[in-house]
Amino acid sequence: MSSYLKNTPTRDGFFGEYGGAMLPPPLIPHFAEIEKAYDKLSKSAEFLNDLKYIRKHFQGRPTPISYLRNLSDIAGGAQIYAKREDLNHTGAHKLNHCMAEALLAKHMGKTKLIAETGAGQHGVALATAAAYFGMECEIHMGEVDIKKEHPNVVRMKLLGATVVPVSEGAATLKEAVDSAFGSYMGQADKALFGIGSVVGPHPFPKMVRDFQTIVGMEAREQFLDMCGELPDLVAACVGGGSNAMGLFAGFIDDEGVALHGVEPAGTSSKMGDHAATITYGVDSAIHAFKTLVLVDENGDPAPVNTIASGLDYPGVGPEHAHLHKTGRVSYTTATDKEALDAFYLLSSKEGIIPALETAHVVAFAMREAKNYPAKSILINLSGRGDKDIDFVTETYGFGE
Ligand SMILES: *Cc1c(COP(=O)(O)O)cnc(C)c1O
């Protein structure tokens, strides 16, 4: 195993100065229980074999790498390749960690999974995992999001989950997190909180990263097999940062491979118009861990906005804050406009409709390819865009 992955984070969950667990006292024993169980199971052949079976026979792994010939020709520089997480069951990388979290819950004797969801993607993935394992599932969602993301609400219900509407405050993601955590506190004996990215208190940033490393491990081997060498650049979009950490993990010890994270620049660099946490954030804390955070004038998490609701978070995984600080990963941004152009381009020129989140890294590849003739760029195609087609075409039409 990679020496970086083995040694990071520290035993108490720190990636450099970021991470940790600043928990309310009643939750401390429950997180200690999760940590202990994961420590044991991550070394258990039975757990790892179960996970391997699920990935192959339920999720449809390994997902392929596709050479994007037409986009490479249009960009006129580097050759662009994509790791196809959109072909993972349910259409995105999120199921990689949701299945593993559910398997962990099962081994811990839990009968229920609880989480919040914003756009509904995490809720659908967790509800899928709960159905597979015959567990109860309770998903908290703001009433505003319930109206906006109707198809995902229908999916969660079909999958057998209970969707709890949250009407407090702005009735979106932040209120849903608070509501889900409150509900979890009352039933932590029988339930596991299924965090949806490499965020939250220790051990979740490490666990979710470990569960996503399958993406990078497969990709490294597949790329070597396909091209006879490693890619020069590896890139992924960053919201909380789970799909990016998954792909980066496969290449993090390869010093010759440049790693790039792409944040959403929204409509402008003004606070409230974007969600580019690493680019504009400061050292702070959010949801019980230390990381870079976008804050308002009072030091509270700032409002964020991007065309891709899956990237709409004023914090970022602590490991990304650390990798930014050490310089191992370079972070940059793509705007709503660039993401939209890339959405239309990948759809019409390659036959792949990407999620709007994913479109940010496609935009990055198109922009950077010119600067790297005779090199290769591998991007993480984190998810498919079926969920976005109505919104995009009703708002912006069909592109030029
Ligand atoms: C949720 C989501 C993301 C953002 O989450 P990360 O944890 O940053 O990976 C990116 N792409 C897709 C398709 C998503 O559903």
Coordinates of C-alpha atoms and ligand atoms in Angstrom, one line a residue:
M1 CA 0.0 0.0 0.0
S2 CA 1.1 3.6 -0.6
S3 CA 3.2 5.0 2.1
Y4 CA 1.3 8.3 2.0
L5 CA -2.0 6.6 2.5
K6 CA -0.7 4.4 5.2
N7 CA 0.7 7.3 7.2
T8 CA -2.0 9.9 6.6
P9 CA -4.0 10.9 8.6
T10 CA -2.5 10.5 12.1
R11 CA -4.3 8.1 14.6
D12 CA -6.4 11.0 15.9
G13 CA -7.5 12.0 12.4
F14 CA -5.2 14.9 11.5
F15 CA -4.0 15.6 8.0
G16 CA -1.2 18.1 8.9
E17 CA -3.1 20.7 10.9
Y18 CA -6.5 19.9 9.4
G19 CA -9.2 17.3 10.4
G20 CA -9.8 16.0 13.9
A21 CA -13.1 15.5 15.7
M22 CA -14.7 18.4 17.7
L23 CA -17.8 16.4 18.8
P24 CA -20.6 17.2 21.2
P25 CA -19.9 15.0 24.3
P26 CA -22.9 12.6 23.7
L27 CA -21.5 11.6 20.3
I28 CA -17.9 10.9 21.5
P29 CA -18.5 7.3 22.4
H30 CA -20.4 6.6 19.2
F31 CA -17.6 7.9 17.0
A32 CA -15.1 6.0 19.1
E33 CA -17.1 2.8 18.4
I34 CA -17.1 3.6 14.6
E35 CA -13.4 4.2 14.6
K36 CA -12.7 1.0 16.5
A37 CA -15.0 -1.1 14.2
Y38 CA -13.4 0.4 11.1
D39 CA -9.9 -0.2 12.4
K40 CA -10.7 -3.8 12.8
L41 CA -12.7 -4.4 9.7
S42 CA -10.3 -2.6 7.4
K43 CA -7.9 -5.4 8.2
S44 CA -10.5 -8.2 8.0
A45 CA -10.3 -10.5 5.0
E46 CA -14.1 -11.2 5.3
F47 CA -15.0 -7.5 5.1
L48 CA -12.6 -6.8 2.2
N49 CA -13.9 -9.9 0.3
D50 CA -17.5 -8.8 0.8
L51 CA -16.7 -5.4 -0.5
K52 CA -14.9 -6.9 -3.5
Y53 CA -17.9 -9.1 -4.3
I54 CA -20.3 -6.1 -4.1
R55 CA -18.2 -3.9 -6.3
K56 CA -18.0 -6.6 -9.0
H57 CA -21.4 -8.1 -8.9
F58 CA -23.7 -5.2 -7.8
Q59 CA -21.9 -2.0 -8.7
G60 CA -20.4 -3.2 -12.0
R61 CA -16.8 -2.5 -11.3
P62 CA -14.2 -2.1 -12.6
T63 CA -15.4 0.9 -14.5
P64 CA -13.4 1.5 -17.8
I65 CA -11.1 4.4 -18.9
S66 CA -12.2 6.0 -22.1
Y67 CA -9.9 7.9 -24.5
L68 CA -11.8 11.1 -25.4
R69 CA -10.5 11.3 -29.0
N70 CA -12.8 14.0 -30.3
L71 CA -12.3 16.3 -27.3
S72 CA -8.5 15.8 -27.6
D73 CA -8.6 16.8 -31.3
I74 CA -10.7 19.9 -30.5
A75 CA -8.5 21.0 -27.7
G76 CA -5.4 20.5 -29.8
G77 CA -2.7 19.6 -27.2
A78 CA -2.7 16.9 -24.6
Q79 CA -4.5 13.6 -25.0
I80 CA -7.6 13.4 -22.7
Y81 CA -8.7 10.3 -20.9
A82 CA -11.6 9.8 -18.5
K83 CA -12.2 7.3 -15.7
R84 CA -15.8 6.4 -16.1
E85 CA -17.4 6.6 -12.7
D86 CA -20.6 7.6 -14.5
L87 CA -20.9 3.9 -15.4
N88 CA -20.9 2.8 -11.7
H89 CA -24.4 1.7 -10.6
T90 CA -26.7 4.7 -9.8
G91 CA -24.5 6.8 -12.1
A92 CA -21.8 8.3 -9.9
H93 CA -18.8 7.6 -7.6
K94 CA -20.9 8.1 -4.4
L95 CA -22.0 4.5 -4.3
N96 CA -18.4 3.4 -3.7
H97 CA -18.4 4.8 -0.2
C98 CA -22.2 4.3 0.5
M99 CA -22.0 0.5 -0.1
A100 CA -18.9 0.3 2.2
E101 CA -20.5 2.5 4.9
A102 CA -23.6 0.2 4.9
L103 CA -21.4 -2.9 5.1
L104 CA -19.6 -1.3 8.0
A105 CA -23.0 -0.6 9.7
K106 CA -24.1 -4.1 9.1
H107 CA -20.9 -5.5 10.7
M108 CA -21.4 -3.2 13.7
G109 CA -24.9 -4.6 14.2
K110 CA -26.7 -1.4 13.1
T111 CA -30.1 -1.7 11.4
K112 CA -30.5 1.8 10.1
L113 CA -28.7 4.5 8.0
I114 CA -29.3 8.2 8.5
A115 CA -28.0 11.1 6.4
E116 CA -28.8 14.4 4.9
T117 CA -28.9 15.2 1.2
G118 CA -28.8 18.4 -0.8
A119 CA -29.5 17.6 -4.5
G120 CA -30.5 14.1 -3.5
Q121 CA -27.5 12.3 -5.0
H122 CA -26.1 11.1 -1.7
G123 CA -29.6 10.2 -0.5
V124 CA -30.2 8.0 -3.5
A125 CA -26.8 6.2 -3.2
L126 CA -27.3 5.6 0.6
A127 CA -30.9 4.5 0.0
T128 CA -29.6 2.0 -2.6
A129 CA -27.1 0.6 -0.1
A130 CA -29.8 0.3 2.6
A131 CA -32.1 -1.6 0.2
Y132 CA -29.3 -4.0 -0.7
F133 CA -28.5 -4.8 2.9
G134 CA -32.1 -4.8 4.1
M135 CA -31.6 -1.8 6.4
E136 CA -33.9 1.1 7.3
C137 CA -32.9 4.5 5.8
E138 CA -33.8 8.0 6.9
I139 CA -32.8 10.9 4.7
H140 CA -33.2 14.5 5.8
M141 CA -33.8 17.1 3.0
G142 CA -34.7 20.8 3.0
E143 CA -38.2 21.5 1.7
V144 CA -36.7 23.9 -1.0
D145 CA -34.5 21.0 -2.3
I146 CA -37.4 18.6 -2.1
K147 CA -39.3 20.8 -4.6
K148 CA -36.2 21.3 -6.8
E149 CA -35.0 17.7 -6.9
H150 CA -38.3 15.9 -7.3
P151 CA -37.0 12.9 -9.3
N152 CA -34.4 12.1 -6.6
V153 CA -37.1 12.3 -4.0
V154 CA -39.2 9.8 -6.0
R155 CA -36.1 7.5 -6.3
M156 CA -35.4 7.5 -2.6
K157 CA -39.0 6.6 -1.8
L158 CA -39.0 3.8 -4.4
L159 CA -35.8 2.5 -2.8
G160 CA -37.7 2.3 0.5
A161 CA -36.2 5.3 2.3
T162 CA -38.1 7.7 4.5
V163 CA -37.5 11.3 3.4
V164 CA -37.8 13.7 6.3
P165 CA -38.7 17.3 5.1
V166 CA -36.8 20.1 6.9
S167 CA -38.6 23.5 7.0
E168 CA -36.2 25.4 9.3
G169 CA -34.2 28.4 8.1
A170 CA -33.4 28.5 4.4
A171 CA -34.7 24.8 4.2
T172 CA -31.7 23.6 2.2
L173 CA -28.5 21.5 2.9
K174 CA -27.2 23.2 6.1
E175 CA -30.6 22.8 7.9
A176 CA -30.8 19.2 6.6
V177 CA -27.4 18.4 8.2
D178 CA -28.5 19.9 11.5
S179 CA -31.8 18.0 11.4
A180 CA -30.1 14.6 10.4
F181 CA -27.5 15.0 13.2
G182 CA -30.2 15.7 15.8
S183 CA -32.1 12.6 14.7
Y184 CA -28.9 10.5 14.8
M185 CA -28.1 11.6 18.3
G186 CA -31.3 10.1 19.5
Q187 CA -30.8 6.7 17.9
A188 CA -27.0 6.3 17.6
D189 CA -27.3 2.9 19.3
K190 CA -29.0 1.4 16.3
A191 CA -28.1 3.7 13.5
L192 CA -25.0 4.8 11.5
F193 CA -24.6 8.3 10.1
G194 CA -23.6 7.9 6.5
I195 CA -21.5 10.9 5.6
G196 CA -21.5 11.7 1.9
S197 CA -17.9 12.9 1.2
V198 CA -14.4 13.1 2.7
V199 CA -15.7 15.6 5.3
G200 CA -17.0 15.5 8.9
P201 CA -15.3 14.4 12.1
H202 CA -12.7 11.6 12.2
P203 CA -12.8 8.8 11.1
F204 CA -15.1 9.8 8.1
P205 CA -12.5 11.7 6.0
K206 CA -10.1 8.7 6.2
M207 CA -12.8 6.1 5.8
V208 CA -14.6 7.7 2.8
R209 CA -11.2 8.2 1.2
D210 CA -10.2 4.6 1.8
F211 CA -13.5 3.4 0.3
Q212 CA -12.9 5.6 -2.8
T213 CA -9.3 4.6 -3.4
I214 CA -10.6 1.8 -5.6
V215 CA -11.1 4.5 -8.3
G216 CA -7.4 5.4 -8.3
M217 CA -6.1 1.9 -7.9
E218 CA -8.1 0.7 -10.9
A219 CA -7.3 3.8 -13.0
R220 CA -3.5 3.5 -12.5
E221 CA -3.4 -0.1 -13.6
Q222 CA -5.8 0.5 -16.5
F223 CA -3.9 3.6 -17.7
L224 CA -0.6 1.7 -17.6
D225 CA -2.2 -1.1 -19.5
M226 CA -3.7 1.2 -22.1
C227 CA -0.8 3.7 -22.7
G228 CA 2.3 1.9 -21.3
E229 CA 3.1 4.8 -19.0
L230 CA 1.4 7.0 -16.3
P231 CA -0.7 10.0 -17.2
D232 CA 1.1 13.4 -16.9
L233 CA -1.8 15.2 -15.2
V234 CA -4.6 13.7 -13.1
A235 CA -7.6 15.9 -12.3
A236 CA -11.0 15.9 -10.6
C237 CA -13.7 18.3 -9.5
V238 CA -13.8 19.1 -5.8
G239 CA -16.9 19.7 -3.7
G240 CA -16.3 17.9 -0.4
G241 CA -13.6 16.1 -2.3
S242 CA -14.4 12.4 -2.3
N243 CA -14.2 11.6 -6.1
A244 CA -10.9 13.6 -6.3
M245 CA -9.3 11.8 -3.3
G246 CA -10.3 8.5 -4.8
L247 CA -8.6 9.2 -8.1
F248 CA -5.6 11.0 -6.5
A249 CA -5.0 8.1 -4.1
G250 CA -3.8 5.9 -7.0
F251 CA -1.1 8.4 -8.1
I252 CA -0.2 10.2 -4.9
D253 CA 3.2 8.5 -4.5
D254 CA 4.0 9.0 -8.2
E255 CA 6.0 12.2 -8.1
G256 CA 6.0 12.7 -11.8
V257 CA 2.2 12.8 -11.9
A258 CA 0.7 16.3 -11.4
L259 CA -2.5 16.3 -9.4
H260 CA -5.2 19.0 -10.0
G261 CA -8.4 19.7 -8.1
V262 CA -11.0 21.9 -9.8
E263 CA -13.4 24.0 -7.6
P264 CA -16.6 25.8 -8.7
A265 CA -16.0 29.5 -9.4
G266 CA -19.8 30.0 -9.9
T267 CA -20.7 33.4 -11.5
S268 CA -18.0 35.6 -9.9
S269 CA -15.3 35.8 -7.2
K270 CA -17.6 37.7 -4.9
M271 CA -18.5 35.9 -1.6
G272 CA -21.8 34.1 -2.2
D273 CA -21.3 33.8 -5.9
H274 CA -19.1 30.7 -5.8
A275 CA -18.0 27.6 -3.7
A276 CA -14.3 27.7 -4.3
T277 CA -13.2 26.9 -0.7
I278 CA -9.5 26.3 -1.2
T279 CA -9.1 29.2 -3.5
Y280 CA -10.8 31.8 -1.3
G281 CA -11.2 30.1 2.2
V282 CA -9.5 30.6 5.5
D283 CA -8.4 28.2 8.3
S284 CA -11.5 27.6 10.4
A285 CA -13.9 24.8 11.5
I286 CA -17.2 23.4 10.1
H287 CA -19.3 20.4 11.1
A288 CA -16.9 19.3 13.8
F289 CA -13.5 19.3 11.9
K290 CA -10.8 21.8 11.1
T291 CA -10.3 22.8 7.4
L292 CA -10.4 25.7 5.0
V293 CA -13.9 27.4 5.1
L294 CA -15.6 30.2 3.2
V295 CA -16.7 32.5 6.0
D296 CA -18.8 35.7 6.2
E297 CA -17.9 38.9 8.1
N298 CA -18.9 37.2 11.4
G299 CA -16.7 34.2 10.8
D300 CA -19.7 31.9 10.1
P301 CA -19.9 29.6 7.0
A302 CA -20.7 31.8 4.1
P303 CA -23.5 31.3 1.5
V304 CA -22.3 29.5 -1.5
N305 CA -23.6 29.1 -5.1
T306 CA -22.7 27.1 -8.1
I307 CA -24.6 25.6 -11.0
A308 CA -23.6 22.1 -9.7
S309 CA -25.5 21.6 -6.4
G310 CA -23.2 18.7 -5.5
L311 CA -20.3 21.1 -5.2
D312 CA -22.2 23.6 -3.0
Y313 CA -20.4 23.3 0.3
P314 CA -18.6 26.2 2.2
G315 CA -16.0 23.7 3.6
V316 CA -13.8 21.1 2.0
G317 CA -12.3 17.7 3.1
P318 CA -9.4 18.3 5.5
E319 CA -7.1 16.2 3.3
H320 CA -7.5 18.6 0.5
A321 CA -6.7 21.6 2.7
H322 CA -3.5 19.6 3.7
L323 CA -2.5 18.7 0.1
H324 CA -3.0 22.3 -0.9
K325 CA -0.7 23.4 1.9
T326 CA 2.0 20.8 1.1
G327 CA 1.7 21.7 -2.6
R328 CA 1.2 18.1 -3.7
V329 CA -2.1 19.0 -5.4
S330 CA -2.7 22.2 -7.3
Y331 CA -6.2 23.7 -7.0
T332 CA -7.8 25.8 -9.6
T333 CA -11.4 26.8 -10.6
A334 CA -13.9 26.6 -13.5
T335 CA -16.9 29.0 -13.8
D336 CA -20.5 28.0 -14.3
K337 CA -20.2 29.2 -17.9
E338 CA -17.1 27.0 -18.5
A339 CA -18.8 24.0 -16.9
L340 CA -21.9 24.5 -19.1
D341 CA -19.9 24.8 -22.3
A342 CA -18.1 21.6 -21.3
F343 CA -21.4 19.9 -20.5
Y344 CA -22.6 20.5 -24.1
L345 CA -19.3 19.6 -25.6
L346 CA -18.8 16.3 -23.9
S347 CA -22.5 15.4 -24.7
S348 CA -22.4 16.3 -28.4
K349 CA -18.8 15.3 -29.3
E350 CA -18.2 12.2 -27.2
G351 CA -21.7 10.8 -26.5
I352 CA -21.3 11.2 -22.7
I353 CA -23.7 13.5 -20.8
P354 CA -21.8 14.4 -17.7
A355 CA -23.1 15.7 -14.3
L356 CA -22.7 19.4 -14.0
E357 CA -20.2 18.7 -11.1
T358 CA -18.1 16.6 -13.5
A359 CA -18.4 19.2 -16.2
H360 CA -16.0 21.4 -14.2
V361 CA -13.1 19.0 -14.6
V362 CA -14.0 18.6 -18.3
A363 CA -13.7 22.4 -18.7
F364 CA -10.3 22.2 -16.9
A365 CA -9.0 19.6 -19.3
M366 CA -10.2 21.5 -22.4
R367 CA -8.5 24.7 -21.1
E368 CA -5.2 23.0 -20.0
A369 CA -4.8 20.6 -22.9
K370 CA -3.4 23.4 -25.1
N371 CA -0.6 24.0 -22.6
Y372 CA 0.6 20.4 -22.6
P373 CA 1.2 19.2 -26.1
A374 CA 2.4 15.5 -26.3
K375 CA 1.2 14.9 -22.7
S376 CA -1.8 13.1 -21.3
I377 CA -4.6 14.2 -18.9
L378 CA -6.7 11.7 -17.0
I379 CA -9.9 13.2 -15.5
N380 CA -12.4 11.6 -13.2
L381 CA -15.8 11.5 -14.9
S382 CA -17.5 11.4 -11.5
G383 CA -21.1 11.1 -12.7
R384 CA -23.6 11.1 -15.4
G385 CA -25.9 14.1 -16.1
D386 CA -29.4 12.6 -16.4
K387 CA -30.3 14.5 -13.2
D388 CA -29.3 17.8 -14.9
I389 CA -30.8 17.6 -18.4
D390 CA -34.2 19.2 -17.5
F391 CA -32.6 22.1 -15.6
V392 CA -30.0 22.8 -18.3
T393 CA -32.2 22.6 -21.3
E394 CA -35.1 24.6 -19.7
T395 CA -32.7 27.3 -18.5
Y396 CA -30.1 27.4 -21.3
G397 CA -31.5 25.5 -24.2
F398 CA -29.4 23.0 -26.2
G399 CA -26.1 24.9 -26.7
E400 CA -25.1 26.4 -30.0
Ligands
LIG1 C1 -21.6 14.6 -5.2 C2 -20.9 14.7 -6.5 C3 -19.7 15.4 -6.6 C4 -19.0 16.1 -5.5 O1 -18.7 15.4 -4.4 P1 -17.1 15.1 -4.0 O2 -17.2 14.6 -2.6 O3 -16.4 16.4 -4.1 O4 -16.6 14.1 -5.0 C5 -19.0 15.3 -7.8 N1 -19.6 14.7 -8.9 C6 -20.8 14.0 -8.8 C7 -21.3 13.4 -10.0 C8 -21.5 14.0 -7.6 O5 -22.7 13.4 -7.5

